[in-house]
Coordinates of C-alpha atoms in Angstrom, one line a residue:
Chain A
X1 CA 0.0 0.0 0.0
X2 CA 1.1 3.2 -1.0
X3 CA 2.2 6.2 1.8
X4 CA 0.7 8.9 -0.5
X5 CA -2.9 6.7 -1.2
X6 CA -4.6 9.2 1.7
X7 CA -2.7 12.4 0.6
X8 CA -4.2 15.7 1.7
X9 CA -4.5 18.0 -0.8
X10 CA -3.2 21.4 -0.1
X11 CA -6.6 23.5 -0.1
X12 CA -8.4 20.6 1.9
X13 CA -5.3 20.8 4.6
X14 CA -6.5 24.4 4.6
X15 CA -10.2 24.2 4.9
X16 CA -9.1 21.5 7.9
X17 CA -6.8 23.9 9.4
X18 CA -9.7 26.6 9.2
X19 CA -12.0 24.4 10.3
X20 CA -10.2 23.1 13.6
X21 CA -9.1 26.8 14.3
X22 CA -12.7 27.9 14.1
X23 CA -14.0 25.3 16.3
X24 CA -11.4 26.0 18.9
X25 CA -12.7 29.6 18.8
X26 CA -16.5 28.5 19.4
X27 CA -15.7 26.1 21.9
X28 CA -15.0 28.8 24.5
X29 CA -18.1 30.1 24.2
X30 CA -20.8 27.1 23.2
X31 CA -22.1 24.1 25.1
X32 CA -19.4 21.5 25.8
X33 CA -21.3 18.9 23.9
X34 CA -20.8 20.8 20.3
X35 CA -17.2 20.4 20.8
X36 CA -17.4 16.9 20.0
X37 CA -19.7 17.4 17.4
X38 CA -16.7 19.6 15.2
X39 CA -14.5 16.9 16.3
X40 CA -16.7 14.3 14.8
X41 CA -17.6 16.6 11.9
X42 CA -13.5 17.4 11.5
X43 CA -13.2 13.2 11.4
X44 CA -15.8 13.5 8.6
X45 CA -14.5 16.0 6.8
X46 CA -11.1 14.1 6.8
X47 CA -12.6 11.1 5.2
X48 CA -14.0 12.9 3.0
X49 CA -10.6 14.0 1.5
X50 CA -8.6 10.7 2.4
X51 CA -12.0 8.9 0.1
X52 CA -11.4 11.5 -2.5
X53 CA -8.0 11.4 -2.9
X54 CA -7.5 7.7 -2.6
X55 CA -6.0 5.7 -5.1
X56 CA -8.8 2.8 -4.5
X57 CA -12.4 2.5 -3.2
X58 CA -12.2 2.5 0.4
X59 CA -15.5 0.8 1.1
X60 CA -15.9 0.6 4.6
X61 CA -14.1 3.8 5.7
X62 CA -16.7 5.5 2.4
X63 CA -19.8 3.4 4.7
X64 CA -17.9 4.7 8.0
X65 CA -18.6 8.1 6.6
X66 CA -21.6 8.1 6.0
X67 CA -22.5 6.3 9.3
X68 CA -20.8 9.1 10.8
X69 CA -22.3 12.1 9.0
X70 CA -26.0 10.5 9.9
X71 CA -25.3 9.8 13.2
X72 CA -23.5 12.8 14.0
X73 CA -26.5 14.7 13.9
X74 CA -28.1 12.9 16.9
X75 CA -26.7 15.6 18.8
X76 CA -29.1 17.3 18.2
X77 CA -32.2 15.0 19.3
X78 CA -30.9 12.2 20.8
X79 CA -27.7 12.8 23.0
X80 CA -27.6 9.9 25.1
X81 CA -27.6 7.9 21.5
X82 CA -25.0 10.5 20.2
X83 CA -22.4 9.9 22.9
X84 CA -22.8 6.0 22.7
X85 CA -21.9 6.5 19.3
X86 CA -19.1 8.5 20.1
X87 CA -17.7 6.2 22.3
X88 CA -17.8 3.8 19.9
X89 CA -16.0 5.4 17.0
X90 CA -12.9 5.3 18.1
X91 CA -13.1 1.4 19.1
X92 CA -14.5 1.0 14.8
X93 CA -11.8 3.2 13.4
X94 CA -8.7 1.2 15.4
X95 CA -10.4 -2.1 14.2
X96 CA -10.1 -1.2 10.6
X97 CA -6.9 1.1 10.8
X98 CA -3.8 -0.3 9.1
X99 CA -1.9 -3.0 10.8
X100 CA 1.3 -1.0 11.1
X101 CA 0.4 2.4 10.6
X102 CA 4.0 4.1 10.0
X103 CA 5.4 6.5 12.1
X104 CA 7.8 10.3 11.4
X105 CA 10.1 8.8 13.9
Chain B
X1 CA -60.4 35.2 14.8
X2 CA -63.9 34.4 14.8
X3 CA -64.2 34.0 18.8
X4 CA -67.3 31.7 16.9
X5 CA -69.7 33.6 14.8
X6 CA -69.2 32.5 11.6
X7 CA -69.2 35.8 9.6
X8 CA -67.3 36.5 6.3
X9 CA -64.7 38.7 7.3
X10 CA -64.1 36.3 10.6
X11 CA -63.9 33.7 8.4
X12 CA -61.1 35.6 5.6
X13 CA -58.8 36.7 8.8
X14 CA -59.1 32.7 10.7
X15 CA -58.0 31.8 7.1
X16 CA -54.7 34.1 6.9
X17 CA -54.0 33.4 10.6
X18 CA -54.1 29.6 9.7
X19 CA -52.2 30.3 6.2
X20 CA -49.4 32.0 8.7
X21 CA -49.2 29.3 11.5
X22 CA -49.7 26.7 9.0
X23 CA -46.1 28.9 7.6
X24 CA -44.5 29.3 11.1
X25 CA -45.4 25.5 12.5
X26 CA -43.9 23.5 8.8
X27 CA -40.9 25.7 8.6
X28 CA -37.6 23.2 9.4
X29 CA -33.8 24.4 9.4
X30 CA -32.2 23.2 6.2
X31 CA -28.9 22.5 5.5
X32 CA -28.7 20.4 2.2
X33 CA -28.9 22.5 -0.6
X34 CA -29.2 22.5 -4.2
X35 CA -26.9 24.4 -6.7
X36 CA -29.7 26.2 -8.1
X37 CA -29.6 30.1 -7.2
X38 CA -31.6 32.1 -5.1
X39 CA -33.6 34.6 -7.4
X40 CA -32.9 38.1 -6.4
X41 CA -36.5 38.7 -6.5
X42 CA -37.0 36.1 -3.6
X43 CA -33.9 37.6 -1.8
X44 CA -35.5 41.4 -1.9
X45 CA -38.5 39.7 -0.4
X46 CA -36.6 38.1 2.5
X47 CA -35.2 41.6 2.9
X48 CA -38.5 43.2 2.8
X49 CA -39.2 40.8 5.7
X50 CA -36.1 42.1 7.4
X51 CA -37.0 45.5 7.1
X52 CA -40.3 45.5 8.6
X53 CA -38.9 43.0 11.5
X54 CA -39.8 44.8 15.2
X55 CA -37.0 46.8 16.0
X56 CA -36.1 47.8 19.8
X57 CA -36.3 52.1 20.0
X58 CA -37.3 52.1 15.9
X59 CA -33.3 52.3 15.9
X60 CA -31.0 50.5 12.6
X61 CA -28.0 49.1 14.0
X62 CA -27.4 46.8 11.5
X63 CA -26.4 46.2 8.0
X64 CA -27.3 43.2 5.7
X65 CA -24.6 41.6 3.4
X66 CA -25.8 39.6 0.7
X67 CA -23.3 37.5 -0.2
X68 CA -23.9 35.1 -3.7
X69 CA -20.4 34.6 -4.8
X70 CA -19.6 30.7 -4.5
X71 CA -16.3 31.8 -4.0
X72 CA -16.6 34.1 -1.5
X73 CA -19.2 31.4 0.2
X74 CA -16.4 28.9 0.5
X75 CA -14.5 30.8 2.5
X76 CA -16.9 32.2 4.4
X77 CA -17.7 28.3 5.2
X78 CA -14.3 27.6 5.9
X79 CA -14.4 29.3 9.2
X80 CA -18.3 28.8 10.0
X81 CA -18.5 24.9 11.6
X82 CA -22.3 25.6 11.9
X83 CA -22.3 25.6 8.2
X84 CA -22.8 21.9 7.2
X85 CA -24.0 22.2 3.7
X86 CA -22.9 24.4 0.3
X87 CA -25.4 27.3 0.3
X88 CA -26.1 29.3 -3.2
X89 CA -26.9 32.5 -1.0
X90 CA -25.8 34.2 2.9
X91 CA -27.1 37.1 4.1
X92 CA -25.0 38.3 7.2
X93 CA -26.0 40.4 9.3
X94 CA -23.7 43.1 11.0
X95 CA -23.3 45.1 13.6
X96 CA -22.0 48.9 13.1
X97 CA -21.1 50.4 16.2
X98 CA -20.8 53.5 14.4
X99 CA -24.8 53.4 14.0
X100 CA -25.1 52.1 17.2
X101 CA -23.1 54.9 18.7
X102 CA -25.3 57.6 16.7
X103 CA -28.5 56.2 18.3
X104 CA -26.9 56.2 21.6
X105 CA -27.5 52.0 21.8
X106 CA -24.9 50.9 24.5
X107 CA -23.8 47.8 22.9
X108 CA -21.2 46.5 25.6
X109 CA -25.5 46.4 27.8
X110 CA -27.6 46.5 25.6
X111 CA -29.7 43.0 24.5
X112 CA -32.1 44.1 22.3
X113 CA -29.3 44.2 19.4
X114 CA -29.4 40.5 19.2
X115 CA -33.3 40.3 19.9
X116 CA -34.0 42.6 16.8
X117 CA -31.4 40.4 14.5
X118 CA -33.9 37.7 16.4
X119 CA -36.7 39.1 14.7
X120 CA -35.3 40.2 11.3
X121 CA -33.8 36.2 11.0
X122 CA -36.8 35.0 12.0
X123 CA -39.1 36.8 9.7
X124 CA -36.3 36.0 6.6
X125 CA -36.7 32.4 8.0
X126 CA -40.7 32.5 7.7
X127 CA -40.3 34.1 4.1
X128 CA -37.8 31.5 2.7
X129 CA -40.1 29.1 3.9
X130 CA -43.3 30.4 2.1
X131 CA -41.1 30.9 -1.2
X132 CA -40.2 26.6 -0.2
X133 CA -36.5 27.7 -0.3
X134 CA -34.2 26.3 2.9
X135 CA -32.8 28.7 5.2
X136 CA -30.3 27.7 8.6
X137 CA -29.7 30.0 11.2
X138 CA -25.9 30.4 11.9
X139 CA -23.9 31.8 15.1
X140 CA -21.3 29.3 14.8
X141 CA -18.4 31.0 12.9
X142 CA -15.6 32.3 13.8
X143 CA -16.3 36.6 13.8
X144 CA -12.5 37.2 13.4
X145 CA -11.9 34.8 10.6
X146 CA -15.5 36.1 8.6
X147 CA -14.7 39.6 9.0
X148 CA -11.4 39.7 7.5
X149 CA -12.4 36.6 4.4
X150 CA -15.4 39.4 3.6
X151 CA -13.2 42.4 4.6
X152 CA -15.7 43.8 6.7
X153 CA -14.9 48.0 7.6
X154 CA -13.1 47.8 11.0
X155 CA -15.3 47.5 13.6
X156 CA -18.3 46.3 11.6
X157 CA -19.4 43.2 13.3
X158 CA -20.7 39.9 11.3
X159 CA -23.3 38.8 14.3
X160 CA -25.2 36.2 12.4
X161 CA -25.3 34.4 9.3
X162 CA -28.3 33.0 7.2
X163 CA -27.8 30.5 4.6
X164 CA -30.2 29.7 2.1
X165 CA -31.0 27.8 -1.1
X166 CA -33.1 25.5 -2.5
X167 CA -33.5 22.6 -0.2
X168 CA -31.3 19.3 -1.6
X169 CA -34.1 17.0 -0.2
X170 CA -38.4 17.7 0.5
X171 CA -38.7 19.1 3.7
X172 CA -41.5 17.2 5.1
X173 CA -42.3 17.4 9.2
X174 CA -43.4 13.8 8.7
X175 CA -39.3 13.0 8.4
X176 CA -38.3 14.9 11.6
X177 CA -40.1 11.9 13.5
X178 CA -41.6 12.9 17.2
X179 CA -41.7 16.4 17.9
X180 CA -38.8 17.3 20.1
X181 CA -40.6 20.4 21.5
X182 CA -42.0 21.1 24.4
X183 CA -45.7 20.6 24.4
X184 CA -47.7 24.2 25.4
X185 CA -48.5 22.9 29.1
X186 CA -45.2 22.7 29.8
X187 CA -44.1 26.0 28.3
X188 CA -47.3 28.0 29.5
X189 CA -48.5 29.3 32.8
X190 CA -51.4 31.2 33.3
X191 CA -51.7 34.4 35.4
X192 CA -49.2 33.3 37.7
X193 CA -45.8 31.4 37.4
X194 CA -46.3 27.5 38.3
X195 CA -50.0 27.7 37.2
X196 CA -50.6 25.3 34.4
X197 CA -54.4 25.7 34.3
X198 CA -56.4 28.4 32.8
X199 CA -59.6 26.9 35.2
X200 CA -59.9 27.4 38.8

């Protein structure tokens, strides 16, 4: 597998970096709980560019999207759902990450 | 109303209060849009609406920016997480402390600033609705970040920003599922506070 198969582009690393600095902004002023919603929206955006850039269909991190861009919204009427979702995303994403993701080091 | 005799003109004015609550209860935040444009006949009417929104003292401390320029929209959403969708249209609505200081409004004290862009969002909201174009309320943006991406006069402030287009899906109540809102018992009391009952 290639290194460069989830490459960034440069304007999306730009809309991310203007996204996260944005959210850091708002979350000293709105409820705790949306700060894990632009978290979870950040992840989402992310896959979006890693699914757009990739050099082959990613079909469960393209379904792991779109289970996260549904569900995400549960924020908004169904919290204790929402969080049980969050804690569950992590748990998905290290079950399907690469076996040895590599490291700068 | 007709407070129950059925006469004509009872009946006409139940008929336009029930067209307007029939309005006011359907209308739904949207946030999928279309890339078809907003007409600028349908914006003038949501700024009409604006216009004629209550306004605390009769006092104009803000400014509305239409903004249709997809470029200028993409940045705008690059530092506006409440934006989730690509709308075709924004109208943002500023504070000018300039204006403010001119009508002696104390802004650093003062609340009814945000109520009257309350009102003037609200009655754009109702508007877009009855023109079946989607509208979404948005306060989550950074003000730093949109100021300088619009290169807003220094000082102006953008306060709020209302996104619109034509909505990507129907926007049917039936899809929201249960109503989420609380039901007018629990929101009402009646001549004093605790009182849920208009009897007795």
């Amino acid at each position: 597998m290639s290194d460069l198969r989830y490459a960034v582009r440069k304007d999306e690393a730009w809309e991310l970096l203007a996204y996260l600095t944005a959210s850091a902004d708002l979350c000293t002023r709105e409820p705790h709980y949306y700060g894990t919603f632009r978290l979870i929206d950040a992840a989402s955006r992310l896959m979006g560019f890693m699914l757009a850039n990739s050099e082959i269909a990613d079909g469960w991190l393209s379904d792991f999207k779109r289970e996260v861009d549904e569900k995400k919204l549960w924020m908004l009427r169904d919290r204790p759902g929402y969080f049980e979702f969050l804690n569950q995303v992590p748990a998905n994403i290290a079950n399907h990450m690469p076996s040895e993701p590599r490291s700068r080091e | 109303m007709s407070r129950g005799i059925p006469d004509a003109k009872a009946s006409t004015l139940g008929a336009r209060a029930a067209d307007l609550l029939r309005i006011i209860v359907t209308r739904r935040v949207v946030r999928a849009f279309t890339p078809a444009q907003v007409s600028e006949g349908d914006l003038k009417s949501l700024l009409t609406a604006a216009r004629w929104a209550t306004r605390a003292s009769n006092t104009d401390v803000h400014r509305f920016l239409v903004i249709r320029d997809a470029a200028a929209i993409k940045r705008v959403k690059m530092f506006s997480p409440g934006m989730l969708g690509v709308p075709t249209a924004i109208i943002v609505i500023c504070t000018d402390p300039t204006l403010a200081a001119e009508a002696a409004v104390q802004l650093e004290k003062d609340m009814t600033p945000w109520i009257d862009i309350g009102t003037a969002a609200m009655n754009m909201m109702l508007v877009a609705h009855a023109l079946e174009l989607g509208a979404c309320p948005t306060t989550s943006f950074s003000k730093s970040a949109v100021s300088a991406v619009l290169k807003l006069p220094p000082n102006v402030v953008p306060e709020f920003i209302l996104q619109l287009g034509h909505p990507a899906t129907q926007v049917a109540v039936a899809r929201q599922g249960p109503s989420t809102r609380a039901s007018i018992d629990d929101l009402v009391f009646w001549e004093s506070y605790g009182k849920k009952s208009r009897i007795g």
